[in-house]
Amino acid sequence: MDRQIIQPRTLKGFTDVLPAAGQYRRRMLRVIEETFCSFGFDPIQTPNVEYAEILKGKGGGDNDKQMFEFRDAGGRDVALRFDLTVPLARFVAQHGSRLTMPLRAYNIGYVFRGDRPQKGRYREFLQCDADIIGETDVSADAEILAIAQAALTRMDFGRFVVRVNNRRMVNGLLNGLDLGDRITPVLRALDKIDKIGPAGVTAELAQVEVDAAVVERILAVLAARGETNEATFAAVADLVDSAEAEAGLEELRTILDLVVAAGGDPDVVRFDPSIVRGLDYYTGMVYEIGFVEAPEVGSVGGGGRYDNLTGLYTRSRFPGVGGTIGVTRLMSALESLGRIRDAERQRPLVVVTRGNQEDQIADARLAASVRETGLFDVDLYPGAARHAAQMKYADGRGAMFVLTLDDPTTVSVKELRSGDRTSIAVEQVADLLPKLAGISRS
RNA sequence: GUGGCUGUAGCGCAGCGGUCUAGCGCACCGGGUUGUGGCCCCGGGGGCGGCGGUUCGAAUCCGCCCAGUCACACCA
């Protein structure tokens, strides 16, 4: 009788969410959605799977190699989305006439990349995008930064830094340096400054044969990062001489002023000239969110302005700006900080144990009456295990109270932390529990 | 895609050529004790990633495969 056991396992880069972590994820999503809505964004959704040609769009890029692509049963060439921005471009091009412009929409969903997984990197991860489409004015850029900061602050997980730059500034700078087709490797080197240091950047640039004088110039801009945004602006302004770069710098200054006006903290939203970002569709402002306490998991969000993205799908022009918060990344950050231990609940948990099997109806009524307060999560013990086992269960779940009916009209309330126990009439439970818990219904 | 490291119970580990009928902690199951749980006591199930090779003898050495993991490239 040796039954074949199928080994339980998940695909490389795909992962389960256990109950304790699930509570944290729920809190993140709740805060994010509330924040997005409070900025006047509406929820939208696009499918996980699209025609491959939609997602590959411009073709050839690095993204194509990372895409999960296959044929469906009807022989269509399809793929799983690798971000939420490209599908949004398709969405806007397809429904443009029915949308009120400028469109403010947020989209929460899983994206897929056939990357090699490592710390904080998965092949399936949850992103929360917010975008403003149909507006070129930089006040939209500022809204996106403000919304990101607001969401992360409200989550209250620790310190974040939103590092902002402007591609126009960078392009203006590099165009004046006669780099030709070496711009891309130069951008990459720039982006790595914090990881490999100035010497590392110099070494990389030497590999693509950039003049020493030019390297020095680039490093000077990077080194210009000051203690305050003003200091950074002043330092970069001294080094920049092209009209485009100056315009980009001015634009960025306006954006950051607006963010501060909207309640943003200039110590959190920082001008950082090393931020360039890899995705090639960005045309203006770009930013990246770092979680200060867990830098090793990488950035927990990012975004920027993309003014040409819908051009692939329509002749109408829909400039856009948007960004994402990476929930999966945040989860690994909390995990690596050892913060995800017991399920942290929004509301205290109450376990109603099954006192005696004859009274299941009374147990159910009791549970319902406590749920109605809206102040507790109530777990009615299913089944009729030994009472000791039920207590152990309640303890393991981190319950605050255990309720056990002594008889149909009397219930004993036990506070697990202190061990105190009292017997009261069932009608009084809904009033007593909030008092014991120190919470009020308001 | 490139490179390093690792694969022993559900999880975390010890064992590194014979003393291993492979052990420890946690978890799980049964029971005892107990103030309706946390502690303690007794008992129980379950494992050397796979295939070859070296050897009198392999969890232990070698090779290949598979898997995991970390780093790079890129990125949330």
XYZ file of C-alpha atoms (C1' of nucleotides) in Angstrom:
518
model
C 0.000 0.000 0.000
C 2.662 2.551 -0.851
C 0.753 5.506 -2.120
C 2.717 7.762 -4.404
C 3.094 11.126 -2.690
C 3.358 14.149 -4.914
C 6.019 16.353 -3.483
C 4.412 19.611 -2.384
C 6.427 22.488 -3.798
C 6.104 25.797 -5.549
C 7.774 26.867 -8.753
C 11.069 28.674 -8.506
C 10.435 32.327 -7.817
C 6.800 31.763 -6.856
C 5.780 31.793 -3.253
C 2.965 31.194 -0.803
C 1.761 33.749 1.720
C 1.265 32.329 5.215
C -1.357 33.671 7.641
C 0.920 35.944 9.685
C 2.419 37.510 6.575
C -1.041 37.691 5.077
C -2.117 40.056 7.833
C 0.749 42.389 6.988
C -0.016 42.264 3.313
C -3.610 43.101 4.035
C -2.573 46.134 6.029
C -0.342 47.370 3.210
C -3.026 46.960 0.607
C -5.617 48.630 2.756
C -3.414 51.679 3.371
C -2.375 51.868 -0.258
C -5.916 51.723 -1.583
C -7.178 54.246 0.923
C -4.352 56.605 0.061
C -4.825 56.249 -3.678
C -8.534 56.922 -3.308
C -7.898 59.885 -1.045
C -5.919 61.430 -3.912
C -8.910 60.962 -6.175
C -7.740 57.888 -8.060
C -10.187 55.232 -9.273
C -9.439 51.521 -9.293
C -9.072 49.865 -12.674
C -7.910 46.426 -13.684
C -6.276 44.859 -16.689
C -5.780 41.131 -17.336
C -2.781 39.160 -16.182
C -2.429 37.737 -19.670
C -2.198 39.781 -22.862
C -1.382 39.202 -26.492
C 2.376 38.868 -26.632
C 2.621 41.551 -29.300
C 1.037 44.081 -26.948
C 3.578 43.440 -24.232
C 6.570 43.107 -26.489
C 5.612 46.309 -28.255
C 8.810 47.994 -29.173
C 10.497 44.628 -29.297
C 14.018 43.518 -28.641
C 14.332 44.941 -25.147
C 15.526 43.170 -22.052
C 11.958 42.722 -20.938
C 11.233 40.300 -23.740
C 13.786 37.829 -22.473
C 12.198 37.864 -19.031
C 8.662 37.371 -20.217
C 6.581 34.268 -19.650
C 5.310 33.654 -23.143
C 3.287 30.733 -24.433
C 0.541 29.629 -26.771
C -3.010 29.286 -25.500
C -5.252 26.427 -26.554
C -6.422 28.458 -29.524
C -2.907 28.920 -30.832
C -2.674 32.582 -29.828
C 0.714 33.913 -28.865
C 0.174 35.264 -25.337
C 2.280 36.395 -22.404
C 2.031 37.264 -18.716
C 2.477 40.967 -18.056
C 5.852 41.981 -16.652
C 4.639 45.343 -15.372
C 1.383 47.291 -15.077
C 2.423 50.309 -17.104
C 2.510 48.785 -20.570
C -0.946 47.215 -20.123
C -2.176 50.595 -18.928
C -0.943 52.181 -22.136
C -2.925 49.610 -24.083
C -5.932 50.219 -21.829
C -5.855 53.950 -22.468
C -5.379 53.554 -26.197
C -8.295 51.131 -26.304
C -10.755 53.012 -24.081
C -9.480 56.563 -24.469
C -12.743 57.970 -25.781
C -14.656 56.695 -22.761
C -12.257 58.012 -20.147
C -12.346 61.421 -18.536
C -8.978 63.032 -19.093
C -6.711 63.554 -17.323
C -7.275 60.033 -16.054
C -6.327 59.193 -12.489
C -6.310 55.449 -12.078
C -4.701 52.875 -9.867
C -4.161 49.241 -10.638
C -3.153 46.554 -8.179
C -2.060 43.214 -9.500
C 0.573 40.567 -9.958
C 3.282 40.887 -12.561
C 5.651 38.198 -13.798
C 9.293 38.194 -14.751
C 11.401 35.190 -15.648
C 14.267 36.536 -13.610
C 16.594 34.464 -11.485
C 15.146 34.805 -8.021
C 17.234 36.001 -5.082
C 16.757 38.041 -1.952
C 13.651 40.169 -2.445
C 13.241 39.058 -6.066
C 10.516 36.817 -7.260
C 9.065 35.761 -10.550
C 5.588 36.734 -9.473
C 5.149 39.856 -7.382
C 2.448 42.269 -6.391
C 2.556 45.838 -7.583
C 0.330 48.802 -6.844
C 0.470 51.354 -9.637
C -1.010 54.821 -9.659
C -0.945 56.861 -12.861
C -2.125 60.157 -14.262
C -2.684 60.000 -18.006
C -3.272 62.821 -20.449
C -1.381 65.591 -18.720
C 2.083 66.948 -19.370
C 2.106 69.514 -16.599
C 4.571 68.676 -13.860
C 1.976 69.136 -11.143
C 0.924 65.609 -12.114
C 4.480 64.426 -11.445
C 4.306 66.030 -8.029
C 1.025 64.257 -7.257
C 2.620 60.906 -7.987
C 5.491 61.593 -5.631
C 3.179 62.916 -2.944
C 0.934 59.879 -3.174
C 3.883 57.518 -2.834
C 5.167 59.316 0.200
C 1.732 59.483 1.783
C 1.098 55.760 1.348
C 4.446 54.731 2.769
C 4.199 57.126 5.679
C 0.734 55.898 6.576
C 1.917 52.303 6.581
C 4.229 53.227 9.419
C 6.795 50.506 8.818
C 9.845 52.714 9.149
C 11.838 55.285 7.221
C 11.662 55.601 3.467
C 13.543 57.743 1.000
C 12.091 58.809 -2.327
C 15.005 59.704 -4.574
C 14.066 61.801 -7.559
C 15.821 62.889 -10.724
C 14.927 64.111 -14.188
C 15.872 62.278 -17.343
C 15.821 65.551 -19.245
C 18.517 66.890 -17.011
C 20.595 63.764 -17.450
C 20.070 63.673 -21.205
C 20.998 67.338 -21.520
C 24.153 66.686 -19.612
C 25.161 63.601 -21.568
C 24.277 64.982 -24.973
C 26.789 67.738 -24.414
C 29.501 65.165 -23.809
C 29.587 63.573 -27.250
C 29.032 60.030 -26.038
C 27.284 58.720 -29.130
C 25.935 55.221 -28.597
C 27.629 54.839 -25.233
C 24.846 56.657 -23.434
C 23.188 53.480 -22.187
C 26.267 51.995 -20.521
C 27.009 55.381 -19.040
C 23.514 55.573 -17.554
C 23.929 52.130 -16.066
C 27.204 53.047 -14.489
C 25.614 56.180 -13.057
C 22.855 54.170 -11.504
C 25.303 51.901 -9.714
C 27.201 54.598 -7.855
C 25.831 53.652 -4.451
C 26.598 50.016 -4.995
C 30.065 50.111 -6.528
C 31.314 53.562 -5.532
C 33.040 56.263 -7.591
C 36.029 54.037 -8.333
C 33.698 51.327 -9.649
C 31.947 53.810 -11.888
C 35.259 55.065 -13.219
C 36.325 51.518 -13.980
C 33.088 50.760 -15.820
C 33.279 53.923 -17.842
C 36.879 53.209 -18.762
C 35.682 49.911 -20.237
C 33.472 51.709 -22.729
C 36.251 54.153 -23.495
C 34.901 57.334 -22.030
C 37.431 60.171 -21.748
C 38.910 60.758 -18.347
C 37.808 64.380 -18.476
C 34.227 63.314 -19.184
C 34.308 60.731 -16.427
C 35.418 63.397 -14.036
C 32.566 65.595 -15.135
C 30.009 62.838 -14.609
C 31.378 61.945 -11.209
C 31.262 65.582 -10.207
C 27.528 65.624 -10.846
C 27.099 62.455 -8.835
C 29.191 63.798 -6.022
C 27.004 66.889 -6.004
C 24.421 65.116 -3.929
C 24.153 67.381 -0.943
C 22.705 67.209 2.489
C 19.619 69.098 1.396
C 17.812 69.390 -1.893
C 18.900 73.015 -2.156
C 22.533 72.064 -1.779
C 22.163 69.429 -4.490
C 20.447 71.842 -6.819
C 23.142 74.444 -6.316
C 25.951 71.956 -6.897
C 24.408 70.445 -10.018
C 23.517 73.852 -11.453
C 27.187 74.797 -11.335
C 28.117 71.834 -13.467
C 25.407 71.980 -16.058
C 25.587 74.196 -19.106
C 23.207 72.943 -21.785
C 19.805 74.545 -22.198
C 18.066 71.160 -22.004
C 19.787 70.219 -18.792
C 18.949 73.552 -17.245
C 15.327 73.237 -18.236
C 15.254 69.742 -16.745
C 16.724 71.033 -13.540
C 14.198 73.841 -13.315
C 11.376 71.397 -13.950
C 12.559 69.187 -11.145
C 12.800 72.115 -8.793
C 9.172 72.972 -9.521
C 8.111 69.386 -8.922
C 9.843 69.188 -5.569
C 8.387 72.522 -4.483
C 4.938 71.243 -5.319
C 5.508 68.037 -3.398
C 6.464 70.009 -0.322
C 3.422 72.229 -0.773
C 1.274 69.104 -0.852
C 2.609 68.106 2.531
C 5.657 66.150 1.372
C 8.766 66.064 3.511
C 11.884 67.421 1.717
C 14.039 65.142 3.840
C 12.191 62.144 2.459
C 11.699 63.220 -1.138
C 15.254 63.907 -2.224
C 16.858 65.110 -5.434
C 19.423 62.472 -6.373
C 21.210 62.868 -9.717
C 22.346 59.233 -9.727
C 18.826 57.897 -10.178
C 18.235 57.072 -13.835
C 16.315 53.776 -13.851
C 16.553 51.082 -16.429
C 13.185 51.058 -18.110
C 13.639 52.830 -21.382
C 10.173 54.359 -21.665
C 10.819 57.101 -19.100
C 11.171 60.590 -20.568
C 11.122 63.038 -17.652
C 10.964 62.777 -13.906
C 12.107 59.430 -12.499
C 12.151 58.229 -8.916
C 12.944 55.271 -6.767
C 11.766 54.409 -3.259
C 14.209 52.932 -0.771
C 13.309 51.402 2.578
C 16.021 52.745 4.844
C 15.936 49.887 7.331
C 16.324 47.145 4.736
C 18.348 48.448 1.790
C 19.498 44.932 0.917
C 16.167 43.947 -0.596
C 16.439 46.703 -3.193
C 13.965 49.403 -4.032
C 10.386 49.007 -2.874
C 8.917 51.199 -5.564
C 9.597 53.589 -8.354
C 8.245 55.286 -11.399
C 8.424 58.313 -13.584
C 7.079 60.195 -16.563
C 6.569 58.465 -19.898
C 5.254 60.723 -22.629
C 5.329 58.370 -25.607
C 4.127 55.046 -24.315
C 0.705 54.883 -25.933
C 2.252 55.740 -29.291
C 2.576 52.014 -29.916
C -1.173 51.481 -29.832
C -2.792 54.685 -31.056
C -2.129 57.808 -33.072
C -3.593 59.929 -30.294
C -1.092 61.232 -27.821
C -1.458 60.275 -24.160
C 1.403 61.482 -22.027
C 1.524 59.923 -18.580
C 3.257 59.815 -15.261
C 2.971 57.125 -12.647
C 4.630 54.892 -10.178
C 4.386 51.680 -8.268
C 4.716 50.357 -4.762
C 6.132 46.852 -4.607
C 4.169 44.971 -1.983
C 6.155 41.764 -2.388
C 9.389 43.665 -1.875
C 8.003 45.336 1.212
C 7.030 41.932 2.506
C 10.556 40.586 2.049
C 11.920 43.674 3.735
C 9.749 43.048 6.797
C 10.646 39.381 6.635
C 14.362 40.090 6.572
C 13.959 42.464 9.506
C 12.296 39.633 11.415
C 9.148 41.673 11.853
C 6.731 39.039 10.647
C 6.269 36.764 13.586
C 2.794 36.630 15.004
C -0.113 37.755 12.977
C -0.568 41.394 13.740
C -4.286 41.983 13.676
C -6.282 45.085 13.002
C -8.686 44.091 15.725
C -8.200 41.847 18.742
C -9.129 38.223 18.267
C -11.774 36.557 20.394
C -12.135 32.785 20.412
C -15.466 31.286 21.350
C -14.811 27.768 22.542
C -17.307 25.030 22.394
C -18.307 24.520 25.987
C -20.660 21.637 25.525
C -21.811 20.103 22.303
C -25.485 20.466 23.082
C -25.271 24.203 22.860
C -23.889 24.883 19.414
C -26.716 27.297 18.694
C -25.970 29.342 21.795
C -22.270 29.383 20.860
C -23.082 30.666 17.393
C -25.329 33.387 18.792
C -22.630 34.452 21.223
C -20.046 34.696 18.436
C -22.433 36.707 16.285
C -23.168 39.160 19.068
C -19.500 39.921 19.551
C -18.910 40.250 15.813
C -21.686 42.795 15.668
C -19.688 45.195 17.802
C -17.352 45.557 14.850
C -14.470 45.799 17.291
C -13.241 42.223 17.341
C -12.419 39.402 14.994
C -14.307 36.427 16.342
C -13.263 32.845 15.833
C -15.875 30.251 16.727
C -14.010 27.043 17.452
C -15.146 24.473 14.960
C -15.692 21.032 16.344
C -15.664 19.770 19.879
C -12.107 19.119 20.972
C -11.125 18.821 24.612
C -11.389 22.174 26.289
C -7.680 22.156 27.052
C -6.951 21.744 23.367
C -9.259 24.626 22.519
C -7.475 26.828 25.025
C -4.155 25.860 23.535
C -5.506 26.717 20.126
C -6.686 30.147 21.314
C -3.294 30.772 22.827
C -1.514 29.736 19.643
C -3.615 32.119 17.614
C -2.770 35.034 19.829
C -6.330 35.583 21.006
C -7.075 38.301 23.524
C -10.174 36.684 25.004
C -11.666 33.233 25.247
C -15.420 32.976 25.753
C -16.970 29.798 27.055
C -20.635 29.363 27.836
C -21.193 28.000 31.317
C -24.879 27.578 30.577
C -27.143 29.113 27.930
C -27.303 32.467 29.728
C -23.923 32.763 31.430
C -20.574 33.080 29.747
C -17.139 33.004 31.240
C -14.739 35.541 29.787
C -11.073 34.781 30.094
C -8.405 37.302 29.237
C -5.492 35.185 28.101
C -2.714 37.601 28.842
C -3.562 38.051 32.507
C -5.438 34.820 33.070
C -8.298 36.728 34.698
C -11.654 35.114 34.353
C -15.144 36.360 35.095
C -18.611 35.006 34.536
C -21.300 37.321 33.245
C -24.680 37.236 31.565
C -24.446 36.764 27.799
C -26.175 40.079 27.070
C -23.358 41.923 28.798
C -20.519 40.499 26.723
C -20.742 43.073 23.933
C -20.366 45.859 26.474
C -17.758 44.287 28.676
C -15.213 43.129 26.090
C -14.455 46.581 24.661
C -13.955 47.909 28.187
C -11.565 45.115 29.085
C -9.721 45.619 25.811
C -9.498 49.338 26.371
C -11.157 50.215 23.084
C -14.307 52.161 22.471
C -16.808 52.029 19.706
C -16.732 55.398 18.024
C 22.094 34.118 -19.031
C 27.266 33.893 -15.755
C 29.617 32.525 -11.094
C 29.919 30.812 -5.781
C 27.681 27.962 -1.791
C 24.300 24.160 -0.019
C 21.168 19.629 -0.242
C 20.023 14.769 6.639
C 12.181 14.368 9.563
C 7.076 19.757 8.343
C 10.958 23.752 9.981
C 16.015 24.798 12.056
C 20.380 21.928 12.693
C 24.287 17.907 14.468
C 26.773 13.631 12.399
C 31.803 14.144 7.689
C 34.501 6.502 5.892
C 32.835 1.477 10.304
C 30.419 2.649 17.356
C 24.124 5.402 12.685
C 18.826 -0.091 13.900
C 21.106 8.191 11.865
C 20.544 12.064 16.663
C 18.899 17.163 18.878
C 15.486 21.503 19.207
C 10.775 23.302 17.549
C 6.217 21.673 15.362
C 2.685 17.549 15.098
C -0.257 13.195 17.393
C -1.652 10.343 22.052
C -1.544 10.428 27.355
C -0.357 12.462 32.428
C -0.124 16.891 35.604
C -2.643 21.729 35.884
C -6.270 27.141 38.279
C -10.286 26.351 31.317
C -4.286 27.522 27.834
C 1.157 28.953 28.117
C 5.382 25.293 32.117
C 6.575 20.284 33.193
C 6.530 14.656 32.577
C 5.728 9.969 29.618
C 4.949 7.866 24.843
C 4.491 8.103 19.196
C 4.900 8.866 13.734
C 8.186 10.631 10.072
C 14.349 11.526 7.046
C 20.316 10.852 4.584
C 17.632 14.960 -3.199
C 18.485 11.226 -7.565
C 21.685 7.957 -10.382
C 26.361 5.910 -10.941
C 31.466 5.084 -9.088
C 35.615 4.237 -5.213
C 35.731 0.828 -0.867
C 35.465 -5.234 2.804
C 32.176 -1.074 4.437
C 29.437 5.313 2.386
C 24.764 10.155 5.305
C 30.156 10.664 5.329
C 34.901 10.342 -0.621
C 34.416 11.181 -6.316
C 31.370 12.211 -10.901
C 26.988 13.521 -13.283
C 21.935 15.074 -12.853
C 18.144 17.561 -10.174
C 16.755 21.147 -6.584
C 17.528 25.254 -3.414
C 20.162 29.637 -2.225
C 23.396 33.960 -2.676
C 25.879 37.366 -5.922
C 26.371 39.656 -10.973
C 23.526 41.351 -15.276
C 18.543 43.725 -14.818
C 14.849 45.216 -11.602
C 9.587 45.821 -7.372
